[in-house]
């Protein structure tokens, strides 16, 4: 039987910081409104860097923390909705930038749940015996898709990347990963591909942005996050009391708070860093896990669940002995 583990983690955010007060130059809003409704105080934003640059820096940090030679990586999966190009994918460009040749590398799109989807794929690919060490990355430059005239959405998002090396293990550390989707036919959360040409007029479409029906997404999130955690606990005959921590997708502090209350899990066990980064989509979960590790919130031997939801609509969760 092949088991898997988290061998190392890393993260990277661009230098430029946009505070809640900075946003007042674009829309009518206030630090008080944003903080009380979302828990966000600031977010990071790219200036010249692309999603690939963020992914690369996070990957270097994860590889260093894993203590392995980069050439021992034989699989790269990048979760992103903001790839530099339609193709080549970020994963293939990342492979070249890291100087690793001839390995399997591809992108996936499951919005904010993308990293958990990548984790599930990589975990199963390692457990099949076909791969040894996987580099999985969540990297986003969501501020490129942000409509700076829309106060309902522009206050929420930020840029960043998180990465993880997962490897074969003697012990069952990545214990279970589940994912799910429900096609968003009501278009609660979407963005048209801004770079695709309109076939009718053979011209670049006008720049499109993130559209979101916030309260409906809030209802979906507060239903699916606790359900995903409960499903994982039930499938593995574990009680919420057995968990040391939950590292949830950082979309809104009130979503995390409500999910914790519904699950009867103390907020002390919930890792949060939304105040510093806002919602970084697929990067949110791996940035949070990396910070939880580097601040010693998450220690070797701890049992934790990571859980995410997002556009698609999608969701996913993993039960991990770190
Ligand atoms: N500043 C000031 N006022 C604002 C702002 C703002 N930034 N944004 C909205 N308002 C106003 C609204 O216009 C509205 O005013 P009105 O009553 O006069 O019309 C009022 O505040 C309340 O608006 P609501 O939308 O009802 O506010 P709500 O409490 O629902 O909070 C929020 C909005 C934060 C967006 C919340 O609904 C939410 O977090 N939803 C989930 C978002 C989410 O998690 N998205 C995931 C994206 S993941 C991905 O895959 C990309």
mmCIF file of N, CA and C and ligand atoms in Angstrom, residues 27-30 33-34 37-38 111-113 142 151-153 155-157 189 210 212-218 221 249 251-252 254-255 279 281 309-312, ligand 1:
data_model
loop_
_atom_site.group_PDB
_atom_site.id
_atom_site.type_symbol
_atom_site.label_atom_id
_atom_site.label_comp_id
_atom_site.label_asym_id
_atom_site.label_seq_id
_atom_site.Cartn_x
_atom_site.Cartn_y
_atom_site.Cartn_z
ATOM 1 N N UNK A 27 -14.032 53.358 -5.093
ATOM 2 C CA UNK A 27 -15.466 53.140 -4.811
ATOM 3 C C UNK A 27 -15.848 53.744 -3.467
ATOM 4 N N UNK A 28 -17.170 53.924 -3.292
ATOM 5 C CA UNK A 28 -17.647 54.437 -2.008
ATOM 6 C C UNK A 28 -17.684 53.274 -1.026
ATOM 7 N N UNK A 29 -16.754 53.262 -0.098
ATOM 8 C CA UNK A 29 -16.676 52.176 0.867
ATOM 9 C C UNK A 29 -15.951 52.691 2.104
ATOM 10 N N UNK A 30 -15.762 51.819 3.084
ATOM 11 C CA UNK A 30 -15.028 52.230 4.283
ATOM 12 C C UNK A 30 -14.322 51.016 4.875
ATOM 13 N N UNK A 33 -16.808 49.073 6.970
ATOM 14 C CA UNK A 33 -17.733 48.169 6.253
ATOM 15 C C UNK A 33 -16.997 46.888 5.835
ATOM 16 N N UNK A 34 -15.840 47.066 5.217
ATOM 17 C CA UNK A 34 -15.133 45.887 4.682
ATOM 18 C C UNK A 34 -14.709 44.960 5.818
ATOM 19 N N UNK A 37 -17.824 43.232 7.503
ATOM 20 C CA UNK A 37 -18.546 42.274 6.656
ATOM 21 C C UNK A 37 -17.694 41.117 6.172
ATOM 22 N N UNK A 38 -16.351 41.323 6.158
ATOM 23 C CA UNK A 38 -15.508 40.284 5.542
ATOM 24 C C UNK A 38 -14.296 39.878 6.386
ATOM 25 N N UNK A 111 -11.628 27.029 -9.712
ATOM 26 C CA UNK A 111 -11.723 28.298 -8.974
ATOM 27 C C UNK A 111 -11.098 28.157 -7.574
ATOM 28 N N UNK A 112 -11.812 28.631 -6.554
ATOM 29 C CA UNK A 112 -11.195 28.662 -5.209
ATOM 30 C C UNK A 112 -10.970 27.278 -4.628
ATOM 31 N N UNK A 113 -11.652 26.249 -5.172
ATOM 32 C CA UNK A 113 -11.430 24.880 -4.689
ATOM 33 C C UNK A 113 -10.292 24.212 -5.449
ATOM 34 N N UNK A 142 -5.953 37.543 -9.309
ATOM 35 C CA UNK A 142 -7.374 37.863 -9.466
ATOM 36 C C UNK A 142 -7.623 39.364 -9.641
ATOM 37 N N UNK A 151 -18.105 47.923 -5.978
ATOM 38 C CA UNK A 151 -17.710 47.775 -4.562
ATOM 39 C C UNK A 151 -18.146 46.440 -3.969
ATOM 40 N N UNK A 152 -19.117 45.788 -4.633
ATOM 41 C CA UNK A 152 -19.563 44.483 -4.137
ATOM 42 C C UNK A 152 -18.486 43.410 -4.269
ATOM 43 N N UNK A 153 -17.586 43.594 -5.244
ATOM 44 C CA UNK A 153 -16.560 42.565 -5.456
ATOM 45 C C UNK A 153 -15.121 43.064 -5.281
ATOM 46 N N UNK A 155 -13.515 44.769 -3.276
ATOM 47 C CA UNK A 155 -12.888 44.798 -1.949
ATOM 48 C C UNK A 155 -12.448 43.404 -1.492
ATOM 49 N N UNK A 156 -12.881 42.378 -2.234
ATOM 50 C CA UNK A 156 -12.739 41.014 -1.711
ATOM 51 C C UNK A 156 -11.435 40.309 -2.096
ATOM 52 N N UNK A 157 -10.873 40.636 -3.281
ATOM 53 C CA UNK A 157 -9.861 39.753 -3.865
ATOM 54 C C UNK A 157 -8.431 40.278 -3.767
ATOM 55 N N UNK A 189 -21.621 33.140 -9.728
ATOM 56 C CA UNK A 189 -20.226 33.574 -9.638
ATOM 57 C C UNK A 189 -19.552 33.221 -10.959
ATOM 58 N N UNK A 210 -15.125 39.815 -12.754
ATOM 59 C CA UNK A 210 -15.813 38.879 -11.869
ATOM 60 C C UNK A 210 -17.210 39.417 -11.573
ATOM 61 N N UNK A 212 -20.658 38.503 -9.249
ATOM 62 C CA UNK A 212 -21.002 37.639 -8.116
ATOM 63 C C UNK A 212 -22.290 38.088 -7.457
ATOM 64 N N UNK A 213 -23.173 37.106 -7.190
ATOM 65 C CA UNK A 213 -24.342 37.390 -6.369
ATOM 66 C C UNK A 213 -23.945 37.027 -4.937
ATOM 67 N N UNK A 214 -23.387 38.014 -4.222
ATOM 68 C CA UNK A 214 -22.736 37.796 -2.929
ATOM 69 C C UNK A 214 -23.573 37.039 -1.908
ATOM 70 N N UNK A 215 -24.796 37.510 -1.623
ATOM 71 C CA UNK A 215 -25.579 36.821 -0.580
ATOM 72 C C UNK A 215 -25.884 35.363 -0.933
ATOM 73 N N UNK A 216 -26.127 35.058 -2.234
ATOM 74 C CA UNK A 216 -26.397 33.669 -2.636
ATOM 75 C C UNK A 216 -25.134 32.811 -2.473
ATOM 76 N N UNK A 217 -23.981 33.381 -2.840
ATOM 77 C CA UNK A 217 -22.726 32.635 -2.679
ATOM 78 C C UNK A 217 -22.459 32.409 -1.190
ATOM 79 N N UNK A 218 -22.798 33.413 -0.391
ATOM 80 C CA UNK A 218 -22.628 33.283 1.064
ATOM 81 C C UNK A 218 -23.437 32.101 1.593
ATOM 82 N N UNK A 221 -21.830 28.861 0.503
ATOM 83 C CA UNK A 221 -20.575 28.617 1.235
ATOM 84 C C UNK A 221 -20.836 28.133 2.652
ATOM 85 N N UNK A 249 -10.644 27.788 3.287
ATOM 86 C CA UNK A 249 -10.511 28.822 2.253
ATOM 87 C C UNK A 249 -10.865 30.176 2.859
ATOM 88 N N UNK A 251 -12.316 33.278 2.353
ATOM 89 C CA UNK A 251 -13.167 34.099 1.478
ATOM 90 C C UNK A 251 -13.849 35.192 2.280
ATOM 91 N N UNK A 252 -14.250 34.856 3.498
ATOM 92 C CA UNK A 252 -14.959 35.819 4.334
ATOM 93 C C UNK A 252 -14.907 35.304 5.773
ATOM 94 N N UNK A 254 -16.814 35.869 8.142
ATOM 95 C CA UNK A 254 -18.135 35.465 8.660
ATOM 96 C C UNK A 254 -18.500 34.060 8.180
ATOM 97 N N UNK A 255 -18.010 33.669 7.000
ATOM 98 C CA UNK A 255 -18.258 32.298 6.507
ATOM 99 C C UNK A 255 -17.491 31.305 7.385
ATOM 100 N N UNK A 279 -9.374 37.350 -0.446
ATOM 101 C CA UNK A 279 -9.633 36.059 -1.094
ATOM 102 C C UNK A 279 -8.683 35.906 -2.290
ATOM 103 N N UNK A 281 -8.423 33.106 -4.058
ATOM 104 C CA UNK A 281 -8.929 32.000 -4.878
ATOM 105 C C UNK A 281 -8.118 30.721 -4.641
ATOM 106 N N UNK A 309 -14.374 26.175 -1.011
ATOM 107 C CA UNK A 309 -15.532 26.237 -1.903
ATOM 108 C C UNK A 309 -15.229 27.337 -2.914
ATOM 109 N N UNK A 310 -15.955 27.352 -4.015
ATOM 110 C CA UNK A 310 -15.708 28.443 -4.957
ATOM 111 C C UNK A 310 -16.517 28.347 -6.225
ATOM 112 N N UNK A 311 -16.106 29.174 -7.192
ATOM 113 C CA UNK A 311 -16.785 29.243 -8.478
ATOM 114 C C UNK A 311 -16.846 27.866 -9.116
ATOM 115 N N UNK A 312 -17.874 27.687 -9.900
ATOM 116 C CA UNK A 312 -18.029 26.384 -10.576
ATOM 117 C C UNK A 312 -19.470 25.907 -10.641
HETATM 118 N N1 LIG B 1 -18.632 49.093 0.911
HETATM 119 C C1 LIG B 1 -19.755 49.663 1.381
HETATM 120 N N2 LIG B 1 -20.982 49.164 1.140
HETATM 121 C C2 LIG B 1 -21.055 48.058 0.384
HETATM 122 C C3 LIG B 1 -19.920 47.427 -0.143
HETATM 123 C C4 LIG B 1 -18.675 47.988 0.141
HETATM 124 N N3 LIG B 1 -17.526 47.455 -0.306
HETATM 125 N N4 LIG B 1 -20.312 46.330 -0.846
HETATM 126 C C5 LIG B 1 -21.650 46.293 -0.766
HETATM 127 N N5 LIG B 1 -22.114 47.325 -0.028
HETATM 128 C C6 LIG B 1 -23.485 47.642 0.317
HETATM 129 C C7 LIG B 1 -24.450 47.067 -0.701
HETATM 130 O O1 LIG B 1 -24.583 47.956 -1.808
HETATM 131 C C8 LIG B 1 -25.730 46.995 0.113
HETATM 132 O O2 LIG B 1 -26.308 48.285 0.173
HETATM 133 P P1 LIG B 1 -27.886 48.485 -0.015
HETATM 134 O O3 LIG B 1 -28.499 47.705 1.104
HETATM 135 O O4 LIG B 1 -28.043 49.957 0.073
HETATM 136 O O5 LIG B 1 -28.184 47.893 -1.354
HETATM 137 C C9 LIG B 1 -25.235 46.648 1.510
HETATM 138 O O6 LIG B 1 -23.848 47.010 1.546
HETATM 139 C C10 LIG B 1 -25.374 45.168 1.868
HETATM 140 O O7 LIG B 1 -24.918 44.389 0.770
HETATM 141 P P2 LIG B 1 -24.936 42.832 0.814
HETATM 142 O O8 LIG B 1 -24.452 42.292 -0.480
HETATM 143 O O9 LIG B 1 -26.269 42.343 1.330
HETATM 144 O O10 LIG B 1 -23.839 42.569 1.940
HETATM 145 P P3 LIG B 1 -23.483 41.235 2.650
HETATM 146 O O11 LIG B 1 -23.622 41.388 4.103
HETATM 147 O O12 LIG B 1 -24.153 40.045 1.993
HETATM 148 O O13 LIG B 1 -21.929 41.112 2.336
HETATM 149 C C11 LIG B 1 -20.425 40.013 0.827
HETATM 150 C C12 LIG B 1 -21.486 41.076 0.985
HETATM 151 C C13 LIG B 1 -19.263 40.369 1.712
HETATM 152 C C14 LIG B 1 -19.980 39.980 -0.623
HETATM 153 C C15 LIG B 1 -21.001 38.632 1.248
HETATM 154 O O14 LIG B 1 -22.238 38.410 0.621
HETATM 155 C C16 LIG B 1 -20.085 37.494 0.917
HETATM 156 O O15 LIG B 1 -19.002 37.356 1.462
HETATM 157 N N6 LIG B 1 -20.511 36.583 0.025
HETATM 158 C C17 LIG B 1 -19.688 35.442 -0.352
HETATM 159 C C18 LIG B 1 -18.574 35.901 -1.239
HETATM 160 C C19 LIG B 1 -17.653 34.777 -1.549
HETATM 161 O O16 LIG B 1 -17.236 34.057 -0.669
HETATM 162 N N7 LIG B 1 -17.311 34.634 -2.800
HETATM 163 C C20 LIG B 1 -16.458 33.547 -3.169
HETATM 164 C C21 LIG B 1 -15.727 33.940 -4.325
HETATM 165 S S1 LIG B 1 -14.719 32.611 -4.642
HETATM 166 C C22 LIG B 1 -14.250 32.416 -6.238
HETATM 167 O O17 LIG B 1 -14.338 31.329 -6.714
HETATM 168 C C23 LIG B 1 -13.733 33.606 -7.026
#
